[in-house]
Every structure is written in structure tokens, then in C-alpha cells.
Amino acid sequence: MVKNTLMPDQRNLFNKVWDLHTVRDLPGGQTQLLIGLHLIHEVTSPQAFEILRDRGLKVAFPQRTVATVDHIVPTASQARPFQDSLAEQMMSAIEKNCRDFGVTLLDLKDKRQGIVHVVGPEQGLTQPGMTIVCGDSHTSTHGAFGSIAIGIGTSNVAEVLATQTMFLNRPKVRRVVVNGELAPGVYAKDVILFIIQKLGVQGGVGYAYEFAGSTFDAMSMEERMTVCNMSIEGGARCGYINPDEKTVEYLRGRPFAPKGAEFERAASWWLTLASGDDAVFDDEVVFTADEIEPTVTWGITPAQSVGISQPLPKVAEIAPDEQKLIREALEFMGLQEGQPIRGTKIDVAFIGSCTNSRISDLREAARIAEGHHVAPHVRAIVVPGSQLVRDQAMSEGLHTIFENAGFEWREAGCSMCLAMNPDKLKGREVCASSSNRNFKGRQGSPTGRTLLMSPAMVAAAAIEGVVTDIREFAAMA
Amino acid sequence: MAISEVKTVTASGIPLLLDDIDTDRIIPARFLRCVSFDGLGEHAFEDDRLQDASHPFNQPQFQNAGILLAGRNFGCGSSREHAPQSLMRWGIKAIVAESFAEIFFGNCGSLGIPAVRASRADLEKLASLISADPSTQMTLDLQQMKLRAGKMEVSVSMPDSAREALVTGQWDYLGRLLSAADQISAHSAKVPYLNGFQSV
């Protein structure tokens, strides 16, 4: 527990928002924290609703709870009933639970359906200064708006449904500063992969990350979401970026955002939440944008990555207590120490997931793909993050560009990021993926292999059939 | 849900001293296609077990183990409570690791599973001990914060709030949260986005 003994203007955004939501502090050091927005989906909520039924409890604040479906939905055909009877059972369960407990459900018939971390911002549900939870670790995405957004387990989902609160220990706050302009071909995805490579997958445990500096200031809201999304891959349960005029303008006019004079009051308040010049942090690390190049993971944790021009590490050069893990990763991936990652043959290309399935991601990937064709041996799919992203992309003709280039154009869902649906790797296939996790078996085949990279890099890899430096690809094109 | 005090756990051990074991490996996502946690125990570490016959969870001598010895950053990745649920249903009653990922640690607390830290050196000694004699009974004592196994005794640690909740039997948090219902209601009226931004 970190006691707040700071003067008001020394508080960073995290501390201001935490204090605002503190219902009570317990003697053991925990805070009972009020939760402003609870997002739920079909995988981690059914058991929580059963707990409420068992105890005869209601949803305390049904208007602060919004549900959608994403993890298990097929992306090729969404006709009901699903072929997978277990998935169909989960769909029926969330429909019944939302009906019984008075929770709004954005289901497949609703144009607002999509990946929960795409839908929240898109609908204007996600706002600065909120506490946001969801039974999904990538809830950190919503921190892009200057909120405290954290992933929780199913018991916590039940607690928040029943009380709109949960117990948490106040984490420390580390400011992760990146200054400077990103070089062409270097994206938000590369920035967060670089940060995780430098700070490690465990480096953020016990911390919230504030991402600050001119590199993040220059980013669009969608790029900021990509960065915050992967905070958890660096061990930080929460990552955030201070709200600014871009945040305000993104939210103006969104369905769940305040309207009229209320919006102006809200916007003024949102801007006051940002960490000021005197704000105090528990730790700070500083990087510069010119250190970052297109980055690709080669191993089985998101920190096992290299810049595209760099070779894989050599085992002997790694700290002794890390060597076992490096060897395990090299063996699983079928790669050699010291080899380049560029030129690694891929079998599958996946553009999608809560990290990189928004319209700006699809526009950039389409720009790369236009006029080219996916390599004959590669299976490539593009999965928009929401039905509205899909509609927008189609209104811009992006689907035609992708289809002409040999990509499959799919319906909205989590798809091959975690393969709880029909989209899966087979055998030892290697997938160039715009998603967030390269864990063993993550993409649905126990022996399948994942290389994480930006959507543009995935598109280039799909076309070349091998991991490609987007900067050279763009120069040739 | 019964509320019970967890002061000590006595069981034999199972060593899995690998680092960065993520929750996809503990319970692969395909087993999350369910509306209850029943039956998850048999699928714990399924994909790792299929690829490695020598995986500790495959070894007959560890099938009755109740205390899992693990490495650094155990339980990283997904927030799925299915992960500690599957371990619990397999028979794990306590986890001793070099360190834990945060969401996984919280989920263990929700289920009344002590998740305590020990040094890597101590974990390696304990792993050697139970590999040599898998029947060795280990006792995790949450009041003394010690783990005893044979003649060995090592110090373990966990945050006070989590330890208190276990030893006093208050790890079922829902009841305690509900007891502040009036405060929650009063507090919510003070939060700007819950009062039409009138309080800003």
C-alpha cells in the first residue's frame, strides 16, 4: 500500500482518480474502490452471474455495466446456432444473464458489437477519470483515455456486479517517458514492444505505467490504445496516458459521451486530471524514439523481441538465470541463437485483436497490401475489431483492397488472437500476428508459433511470405 | 460459499521451477468454452503435458501433491480465473513461487489459495528435496510465514492484506464489500461522471 501524503498538485493522474473513487481504506492496506464502468463478455461472466443467483443478489448499478460478445464468436459465419455447441451455450448464457439482470448487451444483431476493448472507446463508454474493469487482462487498453483500467478475475466480476466496488492495493506509478518523432515504418506497436523488451514481462508488477513524453503526445487515440493495451504484457495491470485535446475531440459526439453543456463541463474536468509538472512518481524511465525500429518477437514471451535489423540474442550473452527460458523459447520456435529474424518464413498472417484492429490499423495494412498479393503459401486474414470498424472499412473500400490482395475479410471478433473460436493455427505453423501474446499454444495449436509485430509488418510479411522490414518493403513499393 | 480460515496447508509438493509460466499454458483457451469451472482440473497444463511426457503433472509420484513450487512471474498473461480454478481442482492447495503476476495472485486470493513467495535458492533446494522423495510432507504456515519440509524450513512472504484475509477466513470478499452498501451509494453521488458533471 502506497500512502498518499502528497500535496494536491503533486498527485499524478493515477492518484487523483484513485482518491476520487476511494469508498474506504481498510486497516490491512486495501482500498474499497468504486468502479465507474464494468464491461463484461461471454467468457469470464457466466460463473459470476451464478454467484449472484446463488446468493440472491442483484446487479447493483446495471446502468454502469455493458456487455458484448467477442472471444468465442466465429468470424467466418455468425449464423446462429453456432456449430460449436459449447460456444452456443455461452452465447445463450450471456443473453439470459443480461436479460435477467437488466444489463445492456451489444450482441451480434447489434451494430455496436465487437471486441470489448474496441467497443468501449468507440461508443464513448470509456472516458477520462473513470475506474474501468473487465474480466479480461487487456482492459488496460482503456487507460489511453486517462482512466484507471484493469483486468480482473471472475470472482471480482461477481463482486463488481453486486457492489460496483472491489478491494485493491494501490500500486506504485512508474512514468515511462518516450520523447521524439518515430521514424517512418515505426508504429505504436513497436513502441510498446520495445518498452516491454527493455523493462521485461515482470518489470511492471506492482506498478501502473504512465506513458508520457512527446512520442505519446503525438499519437492518435487509436495508437495510444495500442500502447496501453499491452501494458499487462509488461506486468503492469494498468497503463495510461494523460487526457488532452485529442482525447476530448475523440469523445465529442460519441453515443455514450455527455452531450451539450454537460460535455463542456466534462471536458474541462477531464483536462484537470492530467499529471501536472509537479506530479510525483515512484519511478521513471526515459527512452528516445530514435532507439526504436520495427520490432518483432521471436520467442514465447512478449519481451523476447528484437528490432528487425538485429539478430536474435546469443544464450551465453544472457544473464545466467534467464538462459533456461531463452533455450526453451529457441527450441519451441525452431530458431537459432544469433540468427536474423528477417527472412523467417511464415505460414499465416493475422491482422486483428484488441491491440490492432481499429480503422487506422486496417487503413495502414491496406495501404501496404494495395497492388500486391499474399504469397502462395500464406493464409492471411483480416478481422475488424467491431462491426462499426468493419462498416467503416468497407465504406472506404479497404475490404476490396484486402480481398484483391488475397486476404480473407472477416466479421468482428477476437479471432486468432486466442483461438477460442474456429480461427486457429494448425500444427507448427508460424503466424505473423498483430495481436498481443506469443505464448506457447496461444493461437490454438499447442505447437503453433507466433511472431508479434505491427499490422503493417504483418501485411508485408503476408506478401513476401517471410518476415520483412517494412521500411525496405515500402521503399521498393 | 463457505468461509474458512486458511492458516496452514500440509501436503506433498510438486516442482515446476520454470519462469514466466502464463495462464494459457496453465489452462489453454479452448477449455474456457464453458459456463462453469467444473472439470477444469483434468486439463491443467494439458498442452505442456502432451508435449512433454516428463512434465511433473504427468508424473505418478506427484499425482497427490498439494503444494506447487513455481518460478518467477508465475501466472502471467490472461486474467482467466480458470487458471487457479484448474490448479485447485487438480489438487493444488497452495503455491510457492519466486514471484507472481498480479491478476493471477488476486484470483488465487479469491479462491482461498495461498500464493506465497520464496527465494529462488530456497525453491531450488525444496525442489531437489521433493524430487528425491516425492512423499515428503510440506507444511506452509501462514502465521509464522514459514514453509517446512523434512528438516528444511524456509521463509516465505506475501502482502499483509492477502495473508490476513486467509488466516482470518475473510477471503470471501463479496460479503465485506456488501457491508459498505450505504457508503458506496453515497460515494457514487460525488463522482462527476455519475452526477452529470455537476460536482466538477
XYZ file of C-alpha atoms in Angstrom:
677
model
C 0.000 0.000 0.000
C 1.341 3.377 -1.015
C 0.049 6.076 1.312
C -0.923 9.304 -0.325
C 0.872 12.079 1.503
C 1.218 14.369 -1.486
C 0.043 17.938 -1.940
C -2.899 18.155 -4.338
C -0.872 19.317 -7.334
C 1.798 16.682 -6.709
C -0.640 13.916 -7.400
C -0.296 12.201 -10.747
C -3.427 11.272 -12.681
C -3.467 7.787 -11.217
C -3.531 9.085 -7.646
C -6.200 11.697 -8.402
C -8.504 9.135 -9.952
C -7.810 6.559 -7.247
C -8.582 9.044 -4.470
C -11.807 10.123 -6.165
C -13.049 6.519 -6.199
C -11.939 5.500 -2.707
C -15.030 4.403 -0.791
C -12.965 3.387 2.242
C -9.475 2.268 3.189
C -9.255 -0.980 5.120
C -6.862 -1.451 8.039
C -4.944 -4.136 6.118
C -3.938 -1.591 3.478
C -6.519 -2.267 0.815
C -8.900 0.233 -0.716
C -12.530 -0.448 -1.488
C -12.602 1.239 -4.883
C -15.756 2.386 -6.676
C -15.847 1.179 -10.278
C -17.263 3.593 -12.836
C -17.633 1.268 -15.799
C -17.868 -2.506 -15.827
C -17.513 -4.172 -19.222
C -18.380 -7.842 -19.471
C -18.139 -10.563 -22.125
C -19.254 -14.135 -22.562
C -16.169 -15.977 -21.270
C -15.494 -14.647 -17.777
C -19.016 -13.636 -16.713
C -21.269 -16.754 -16.600
C -19.821 -18.081 -13.346
C -20.079 -14.586 -11.822
C -23.787 -14.355 -12.565
C -24.204 -17.811 -10.997
C -22.604 -16.467 -7.810
C -25.211 -13.666 -7.774
C -28.012 -16.185 -8.283
C -26.676 -18.443 -5.530
C -26.659 -15.538 -3.097
C -29.853 -13.904 -4.243
C -28.059 -10.687 -5.267
C -28.850 -8.146 -7.963
C -26.547 -6.117 -10.186
C -26.055 -3.004 -8.066
C -25.563 -0.478 -10.911
C -26.904 -2.102 -14.096
C -26.594 1.211 -15.957
C -22.814 1.151 -15.305
C -22.447 -2.327 -16.801
C -22.284 -3.061 -20.537
C -21.868 -6.473 -22.160
C -20.719 -7.594 -25.576
C -19.623 -10.861 -27.200
C -16.215 -11.305 -28.783
C -13.982 -14.185 -27.658
C -15.953 -17.163 -28.926
C -17.802 -15.691 -31.897
C -16.863 -17.197 -35.253
C -15.633 -14.622 -37.776
C -16.444 -16.525 -40.983
C -20.178 -17.005 -40.410
C -22.006 -15.699 -37.381
C -25.253 -17.527 -38.109
C -26.906 -18.979 -35.015
C -26.873 -21.534 -33.621
C -23.084 -21.739 -33.800
C -21.603 -25.033 -34.989
C -19.676 -25.218 -31.706
C -22.316 -26.213 -29.172
C -20.159 -25.026 -26.256
C -19.863 -21.568 -27.822
C -23.605 -21.544 -28.470
C -24.204 -22.412 -24.811
C -22.034 -19.472 -23.742
C -23.936 -17.123 -26.056
C -27.238 -18.290 -24.614
C -25.874 -17.815 -21.105
C -24.843 -14.186 -21.593
C -28.140 -13.403 -23.323
C -30.094 -14.864 -20.422
C -27.870 -13.278 -17.790
C -28.148 -9.805 -19.297
C -31.914 -10.202 -19.669
C -32.375 -11.485 -16.103
C -30.160 -8.840 -14.515
C -31.087 -5.832 -16.656
C -27.682 -5.356 -18.322
C -27.338 -3.835 -21.817
C -25.963 -6.443 -24.241
C -24.421 -5.444 -27.557
C -24.896 -8.811 -29.254
C -24.309 -9.993 -32.810
C -27.574 -8.453 -34.012
C -26.413 -5.072 -32.722
C -24.153 -2.992 -34.983
C -22.257 -1.872 -31.879
C -20.928 -5.407 -31.204
C -17.200 -6.077 -31.314
C -14.119 -6.718 -29.225
C -14.896 -5.271 -25.815
C -11.782 -3.057 -25.814
C -12.650 -1.662 -29.226
C -16.321 -1.131 -28.395
C -15.837 0.766 -25.109
C -13.878 3.662 -26.653
C -15.832 3.589 -29.919
C -19.131 4.053 -28.070
C -17.733 6.736 -25.775
C -18.295 4.490 -22.751
C -14.598 4.838 -21.916
C -13.882 8.312 -20.543
C -11.080 10.070 -18.660
C -11.144 9.923 -14.891
C -13.092 6.685 -14.718
C -12.245 3.453 -12.995
C -12.890 0.709 -15.545
C -12.753 -3.048 -15.039
C -13.445 -6.058 -17.207
C -12.780 -9.755 -16.806
C -10.019 -9.523 -19.366
C -6.388 -8.569 -18.895
C -6.345 -6.232 -21.899
C -8.692 -3.853 -20.100
C -5.556 -1.731 -19.733
C -6.423 -0.507 -23.260
C -8.918 1.985 -21.799
C -6.108 3.736 -19.942
C -5.429 5.534 -23.241
C -8.143 7.975 -22.149
C -6.615 8.745 -18.756
C -8.635 6.254 -16.775
C -7.626 3.570 -14.300
C -8.477 0.459 -16.273
C -7.621 -3.020 -15.022
C -8.331 -6.626 -15.820
C -9.993 -8.743 -13.138
C -10.900 -12.367 -12.451
C -14.362 -13.871 -12.352
C -14.787 -13.647 -8.571
C -14.051 -9.924 -8.929
C -16.605 -9.711 -11.754
C -19.212 -11.043 -9.312
C -18.077 -8.533 -6.677
C -18.328 -5.598 -9.073
C -21.697 -6.753 -10.403
C -23.064 -6.995 -6.872
C -21.464 -3.902 -5.316
C -19.844 -1.772 -8.088
C -16.683 -1.945 -5.947
C -13.707 -4.184 -5.335
C -10.724 -4.352 -2.989
C -7.379 -3.338 -4.456
C -3.932 -2.413 -3.209
C -2.802 0.940 -4.538
C 0.084 0.258 -6.926
C 3.119 2.453 -7.371
C 3.283 4.584 -10.513
C 6.194 4.487 -12.950
C 6.415 7.162 -15.606
C 7.630 5.642 -18.859
C 8.837 8.543 -20.982
C 9.459 8.360 -24.703
C 10.434 11.554 -26.483
C 10.921 12.264 -30.143
C 9.425 11.520 -33.510
C 9.020 7.922 -34.655
C 10.815 7.084 -37.900
C 8.712 6.028 -40.921
C 7.653 2.389 -40.563
C 7.798 2.543 -36.758
C 4.379 2.313 -35.122
C 2.763 2.425 -31.678
C 3.041 -1.372 -31.611
C 6.809 -1.124 -31.984
C 6.962 1.404 -29.150
C 5.213 -0.873 -26.669
C 7.113 -3.993 -27.813
C 10.329 -2.013 -27.316
C 9.274 -0.874 -23.827
C 8.414 -4.451 -22.805
C 11.723 -5.700 -24.241
C 13.581 -3.130 -22.111
C 11.560 -3.410 -18.861
C 10.685 -7.118 -19.055
C 7.450 -9.048 -18.726
C 7.622 -8.760 -14.951
C 9.007 -5.228 -14.754
C 5.604 -3.649 -14.264
C 4.320 -5.923 -11.478
C 3.160 -3.689 -8.635
C 3.134 -0.611 -10.879
C 0.765 1.366 -13.023
C 2.557 2.766 -16.069
C 2.057 6.391 -17.047
C 3.185 6.735 -20.673
C 4.386 10.299 -21.129
C 6.515 12.359 -23.482
C 6.282 13.863 -26.921
C 6.061 10.496 -28.703
C 2.789 9.672 -26.950
C 1.577 13.271 -27.210
C 1.867 12.980 -30.985
C -0.065 9.707 -31.140
C -3.702 9.400 -32.179
C -6.142 7.933 -29.649
C -6.063 4.631 -31.514
C -2.266 4.486 -31.311
C -2.453 5.267 -27.597
C -4.885 2.366 -27.180
C -2.352 0.016 -28.798
C 0.293 1.130 -26.304
C -1.903 0.868 -23.202
C -3.365 -2.438 -24.393
C -0.034 -4.194 -23.930
C 0.835 -2.704 -20.515
C -0.202 -6.008 -18.996
C 2.331 -7.828 -21.194
C 4.963 -5.862 -19.297
C 3.415 -6.942 -15.989
C 1.647 -3.611 -15.330
C -2.008 -4.281 -14.715
C -2.793 -0.699 -15.706
C -1.206 1.724 -18.149
C -2.470 5.178 -19.016
C -1.872 8.353 -20.965
C -2.916 11.784 -19.730
C -6.015 13.213 -21.408
C -5.522 16.131 -23.789
C -7.441 17.914 -26.543
C -7.189 14.805 -28.738
C -8.938 12.793 -26.045
C -11.701 15.379 -25.788
C -12.210 15.601 -29.553
C -12.247 11.813 -29.898
C -15.097 11.595 -27.409
C -17.164 14.533 -28.686
C -20.357 13.202 -30.253
C -19.834 9.541 -29.279
C -23.105 7.823 -28.275
C -22.347 7.394 -24.552
C -20.346 10.613 -24.142
C -22.014 13.526 -22.372
C -23.878 15.995 -24.579
C -24.086 19.780 -24.917
C -23.195 21.849 -21.861
C -22.562 18.677 -19.901
C -19.869 17.703 -22.398
C -18.133 21.041 -21.952
C -18.184 20.640 -18.153
C -16.869 17.108 -18.561
C -14.103 18.162 -20.961
C -12.864 20.878 -18.589
C -12.747 18.379 -15.746
C -11.020 15.692 -17.823
C -8.167 18.067 -18.669
C -7.606 18.908 -14.988
C -6.878 15.237 -14.257
C -3.625 15.104 -16.213
C -0.446 14.782 -14.173
C 0.965 18.275 -13.784
C 4.556 19.480 -13.951
C 4.944 18.935 -10.203
C 3.472 15.449 -10.197
C 5.480 12.890 -8.257
C 6.203 9.356 -9.453
C 7.606 6.314 -7.706
C 9.924 5.613 -10.611
C 10.771 6.962 -14.041
C 12.474 5.549 -17.124
C 13.281 7.568 -20.243
C 13.735 6.410 -23.829
C 14.005 8.234 -27.124
C 12.003 7.456 -30.231
C 15.103 7.067 -32.410
C 16.108 3.971 -30.382
C 13.037 2.181 -31.735
C 12.838 0.330 -35.047
C 10.194 -2.066 -36.379
C 10.130 -4.737 -33.690
C 9.275 -8.441 -33.888
C 9.005 -11.070 -31.170
C 10.989 -14.232 -31.749
C 10.184 -16.180 -28.558
C 7.401 -17.227 -26.216
C 7.025 -14.085 -24.100
C 6.270 -10.578 -25.403
C 9.633 -9.350 -24.086
C 11.534 -11.757 -26.327
C 11.730 -9.394 -29.273
C 14.320 -7.748 -31.479
C 14.476 -4.803 -33.825
C 14.039 -6.100 -37.372
C 17.672 -5.358 -38.246
C 19.001 -7.077 -35.119
C 19.992 -10.733 -34.654
C 18.417 -12.959 -32.007
C 20.356 -12.954 -28.734
C 23.101 -15.457 -28.039
C 22.435 -17.599 -24.990
C 25.869 -17.012 -23.475
C 25.305 -13.255 -23.552
C 22.131 -13.531 -21.458
C 22.032 -13.370 -17.650
C 22.500 -16.917 -16.282
C 19.069 -17.124 -14.637
C 17.422 -16.188 -17.967
C 19.234 -18.758 -20.086
C 16.870 -21.652 -19.402
C 13.908 -19.634 -20.662
C 15.811 -18.435 -23.745
C 16.758 -22.015 -24.634
C 13.176 -23.160 -24.123
C 11.967 -20.374 -26.415
C 14.535 -21.038 -29.170
C 13.730 -24.742 -29.147
C 9.970 -24.181 -29.260
C 10.262 -21.614 -32.042
C 12.755 -23.678 -34.050
C 15.113 -20.702 -34.275
C 18.865 -20.460 -33.717
C 20.614 -18.064 -31.384
C 22.213 -15.150 -33.181
C 20.208 -15.587 -36.403
C 18.314 -12.707 -38.006
C 14.515 -12.645 -37.583
C 14.156 -11.043 -41.004
C 13.561 -13.698 -43.637
C 11.819 -16.120 -41.249
C 9.204 -17.980 -43.281
C 5.592 -17.563 -42.159
C 2.517 -19.708 -42.856
C -0.269 -17.486 -41.551
C -0.822 -13.721 -41.281
C -3.353 -12.352 -38.796
C -4.424 -8.709 -38.688
C -6.800 -8.139 -35.800
C -7.209 -8.298 -31.971
C -7.868 -5.646 -29.314
C -4.311 -4.414 -29.900
C -4.532 -3.639 -33.615
C -7.946 -4.000 -35.273
C -9.116 -0.385 -35.394
C -9.731 1.590 -38.553
C -6.292 3.239 -38.575
C -4.670 -0.205 -38.315
C -6.713 -1.507 -41.242
C -6.019 1.590 -43.345
C -2.281 1.222 -42.830
C -2.298 -2.520 -43.572
C -4.420 -1.910 -46.693
C -2.016 0.804 -47.851
C 0.804 -1.768 -47.667
C -1.234 -4.534 -49.309
C -2.643 -2.490 -52.177
C -1.417 -3.675 -55.545
C 0.352 -6.733 -54.105
C -0.668 -10.313 -53.450
C -0.280 -12.598 -50.461
C 2.466 -15.202 -51.029
C 1.050 -18.503 -52.333
C 1.939 -20.483 -49.203
C 0.419 -17.944 -46.765
C -3.095 -17.964 -45.319
C -3.960 -14.356 -44.410
C -6.994 -12.989 -42.561
C -8.136 -9.519 -41.590
C -10.563 -9.341 -38.661
C -12.001 -5.910 -37.819
C -12.369 -5.100 -34.142
C -16.033 -4.205 -34.296
C -18.942 -4.222 -36.704
C -18.658 -0.429 -36.946
C -14.951 -0.637 -37.806
C -15.909 -3.227 -40.424
C -18.586 -0.979 -41.914
C -16.227 1.993 -41.980
C -13.510 -0.059 -43.672
C -15.971 -1.307 -46.284
C -17.236 2.210 -46.959
C -13.622 3.111 -47.749
C -13.189 0.042 -49.969
C -10.499 -1.472 -47.757
C -12.111 -4.906 -47.915
C -11.723 -4.867 -51.714
C -8.038 -4.000 -51.412
C -7.532 -6.842 -48.932
C -9.538 -9.372 -50.956
C -7.798 -8.448 -54.203
C -4.505 -8.975 -52.396
C -5.575 -12.439 -51.224
C -6.539 -11.687 -47.617
C -9.785 -13.085 -46.205
C -12.104 -10.357 -44.930
C -13.936 -11.421 -41.780
C -16.629 -10.412 -39.263
C -15.723 -8.730 -35.948
C -14.322 -10.760 -33.047
C -11.200 -11.797 -31.139
C -10.464 -14.449 -33.771
C -6.965 -15.890 -33.880
C -5.576 -13.830 -31.014
C -6.578 -16.548 -28.563
C -8.340 -19.118 -30.716
C -11.423 -19.800 -28.607
C -13.276 -19.839 -31.919
C -12.707 -21.616 -35.248
C -9.747 -19.346 -36.219
C -6.671 -21.325 -35.188
C -3.176 -22.250 -36.213
C -2.561 -25.852 -37.248
C 0.435 -27.888 -36.158
C 3.691 -25.928 -36.027
C 2.525 -23.115 -38.287
C 4.276 -19.766 -37.878
C 1.946 -16.773 -37.676
C 2.869 -13.139 -38.242
C 0.327 -11.572 -35.918
C -0.779 -8.084 -34.932
C -2.082 -9.463 -31.629
C -0.555 -9.224 -28.148
C 0.623 -12.647 -26.974
C 3.159 -15.099 -28.353
C 2.725 -17.631 -25.550
C 3.120 -21.306 -26.380
C -0.155 -22.556 -27.840
C -1.806 -19.141 -27.663
C -3.154 -19.212 -31.211
C -4.908 -22.537 -30.843
C -2.328 -25.121 -31.848
C -0.270 -26.411 -28.903
C 2.832 -26.275 -31.107
C 1.852 -23.197 -33.149
C 4.294 -20.287 -33.222
C 3.531 -16.569 -33.075
C 5.618 -13.592 -34.191
C 4.132 -10.334 -32.876
C 4.548 -7.193 -34.972
C 2.674 -4.146 -36.243
C -0.235 -4.566 -38.707
C 1.862 -3.007 -41.474
C 4.640 -5.513 -40.817
C 2.094 -8.367 -40.860
C 0.814 -7.179 -44.240
C 4.346 -7.008 -45.638
C 5.168 -10.472 -44.239
C 1.983 -11.875 -45.796
C 3.008 -10.560 -49.198
C 6.660 -11.568 -49.057
C 5.928 -14.855 -47.258
C 8.731 -14.088 -44.832
C 9.348 -11.571 -42.043
C 10.165 -8.352 -43.877
C 11.480 -4.934 -42.890
C 8.555 -2.645 -43.664
C 10.967 0.207 -44.386
C 12.604 -1.715 -47.229
C 9.264 -3.036 -48.451
C 7.855 0.482 -48.601
C 10.945 1.740 -50.428
C 10.643 -0.999 -53.066
C 6.923 -0.394 -53.451
C -19.541 -20.290 -0.460
C -18.208 -21.477 2.845
C -15.862 -19.102 4.589
C -12.973 -20.824 6.289
C -9.706 -19.846 7.833
C -6.574 -20.892 5.934
C -3.745 -20.923 8.466
C -1.688 -23.899 7.365
C -1.556 -26.152 4.343
C 0.072 -29.566 4.642
C 0.603 -31.692 1.564
C 3.301 -33.189 -0.600
C 4.864 -30.963 -3.223
C 5.226 -30.782 -6.995
C 8.131 -28.842 -8.560
C 7.678 -26.723 -11.692
C 10.526 -24.252 -11.491
C 10.063 -22.575 -14.863
C 9.811 -18.799 -15.308
C 7.048 -16.781 -16.960
C 4.526 -19.631 -16.981
C 1.449 -17.929 -18.453
C -2.185 -18.745 -17.837
C -2.623 -20.017 -21.420
C -0.187 -22.769 -20.504
C -1.911 -23.464 -17.175
C -5.266 -23.826 -18.927
C -5.389 -23.483 -22.733
C -8.134 -21.174 -24.008
C -10.195 -23.916 -25.649
C -11.127 -25.158 -22.167
C -12.619 -21.756 -21.353
C -15.575 -22.648 -23.552
C -17.715 -23.429 -20.522
C -20.218 -21.798 -18.205
C -18.919 -23.420 -15.012
C -15.454 -24.250 -13.666
C -16.300 -27.946 -13.209
C -13.966 -30.366 -14.904
C -11.083 -27.924 -15.459
C -8.762 -29.889 -13.159
C -8.046 -32.649 -15.647
C -6.929 -30.094 -18.267
C -4.345 -28.263 -16.139
C -1.176 -27.808 -18.227
C -2.720 -30.034 -20.887
C -0.687 -28.819 -23.869
C 2.592 -28.812 -21.942
C 1.821 -32.307 -20.683
C 1.053 -33.593 -24.185
C 4.387 -32.332 -25.495
C 6.492 -33.415 -22.528
C 5.985 -36.841 -21.014
C 8.303 -35.874 -18.155
C 6.165 -32.853 -17.160
C 5.689 -33.008 -13.377
C 1.905 -33.013 -13.772
C 2.324 -36.282 -15.754
C 4.444 -37.990 -13.116
C 2.668 -40.609 -10.987
C 4.674 -39.720 -7.885
C 3.239 -36.184 -7.883
C -0.414 -37.010 -8.506
C -1.351 -36.464 -4.862
C 0.665 -33.271 -4.475
C -0.997 -30.215 -2.981
C 1.770 -27.585 -2.868
C 3.099 -26.302 -6.189
C 6.646 -24.915 -6.362
C 6.975 -22.464 -9.233
C 9.380 -19.936 -10.735
C 9.340 -16.232 -11.485
C 6.241 -14.349 -12.704
C 4.006 -17.391 -12.352
C 0.529 -16.932 -13.878
C 1.333 -14.056 -16.224
C -0.928 -13.159 -19.116
C -4.674 -13.586 -19.230
C -6.951 -12.703 -16.289
C -8.755 -16.049 -16.551
C -9.715 -17.307 -13.086
C -9.977 -20.644 -14.866
C -6.201 -20.940 -14.300
C -6.163 -21.150 -10.480
C -9.526 -22.950 -10.674
C -7.940 -25.693 -12.794
C -4.951 -25.988 -10.445
C -7.251 -26.099 -7.409
C -9.433 -28.747 -8.994
C -6.322 -30.761 -9.915
C -5.466 -30.769 -6.211
C -3.226 -27.743 -5.639
C -3.962 -26.087 -2.284
C -1.062 -23.615 -2.116
C 1.552 -22.169 -4.491
C 5.072 -21.169 -3.539
C 6.855 -19.229 -6.279
C 9.683 -16.790 -6.773
C 7.043 -14.253 -7.823
C 3.521 -13.995 -9.232
C 1.729 -11.985 -11.882
C -0.718 -9.620 -10.244
C -4.101 -10.716 -11.593
C -3.279 -14.380 -11.030
C -2.240 -13.605 -7.465
C -5.549 -11.826 -6.827
C -7.501 -14.697 -8.326
C -5.740 -17.161 -6.009
C -6.779 -14.983 -3.076
C -10.402 -15.033 -4.231
C -10.302 -18.831 -4.137
C -8.574 -19.117 -0.757
C -5.373 -20.482 -2.316
C -2.286 -19.101 -0.539
C 0.233 -17.812 -3.103
C 3.464 -17.038 -1.281
C 6.926 -16.040 -2.430
C 10.212 -17.720 -1.601
C 13.764 -17.139 -2.813
C 14.968 -18.916 -5.900
C 17.718 -20.622 -3.911
C 15.209 -21.961 -1.376
C 12.850 -23.081 -4.118
C 15.646 -24.988 -5.830
C 16.555 -26.727 -2.561
C 12.917 -27.628 -1.918
C 12.556 -28.923 -5.476
C 15.604 -31.156 -5.006
C 14.193 -32.444 -1.748
C 10.808 -33.404 -3.179
C 12.303 -34.786 -6.379
C 14.436 -37.105 -4.223
C 11.469 -38.074 -2.062
C 8.112 -37.081 -3.537
C 6.269 -38.315 -0.456
C 7.894 -35.573 1.671
C 5.166 -33.704 3.507
C 5.461 -29.935 3.398
C 3.676 -27.522 5.686
C 3.015 -23.932 4.717
C 2.425 -21.959 7.902
C 0.773 -18.611 7.165
C 1.005 -17.437 10.777
C 4.765 -17.946 11.001
C 5.257 -17.368 7.252
C 7.442 -20.449 7.034
C 7.465 -23.450 4.762
C 8.699 -26.638 6.416
C 9.684 -29.760 4.535
C 11.604 -32.553 6.243
C 14.431 -30.836 8.077
C 14.207 -27.731 5.958
C 12.478 -24.543 6.984
C 12.383 -21.536 4.645
C 10.867 -18.081 4.970
C 8.018 -17.131 2.672
C 6.271 -13.806 2.124
C 3.006 -12.337 0.902
C 1.307 -8.944 1.282
C -0.260 -8.441 4.717
C -3.744 -7.822 3.372
C -3.794 -11.122 1.494
C -2.318 -13.025 4.437
C -4.800 -11.512 6.888
C -7.729 -12.387 4.657
C -6.654 -16.048 4.557
C -5.819 -16.572 8.218
C -8.959 -14.786 9.442
C -11.172 -16.509 6.887
C -12.186 -13.238 5.248
C -11.017 -14.152 1.748
C -14.595 -14.261 0.564
C -14.560 -10.562 -0.258
C -18.100 -10.199 -1.522
C -19.676 -10.102 1.917
C -17.253 -7.465 3.140
C -17.834 -5.304 0.070
C -21.601 -5.559 0.502
C -21.357 -4.344 4.084
C -20.449 -0.881 2.740
C -23.533 -0.595 0.523
C -24.639 2.730 2.033
C -21.166 4.234 1.694
C -20.979 3.059 -1.921
C -24.276 4.724 -2.731
C -23.298 7.982 -1.002
C -19.856 7.980 -2.612
C -21.178 7.420 -6.116
C -23.128 10.692 -5.922
C -19.826 12.567 -5.516
C -18.195 11.227 -8.667
C -18.518 13.750 -11.523
C -19.475 11.356 -14.293
C -22.164 9.834 -12.085
C -23.796 13.183 -11.294
C -23.888 14.817 -14.710
C -20.572 16.570 -14.033
C -22.328 18.849 -11.553
C -19.627 18.337 -8.922
C -16.680 19.489 -11.051
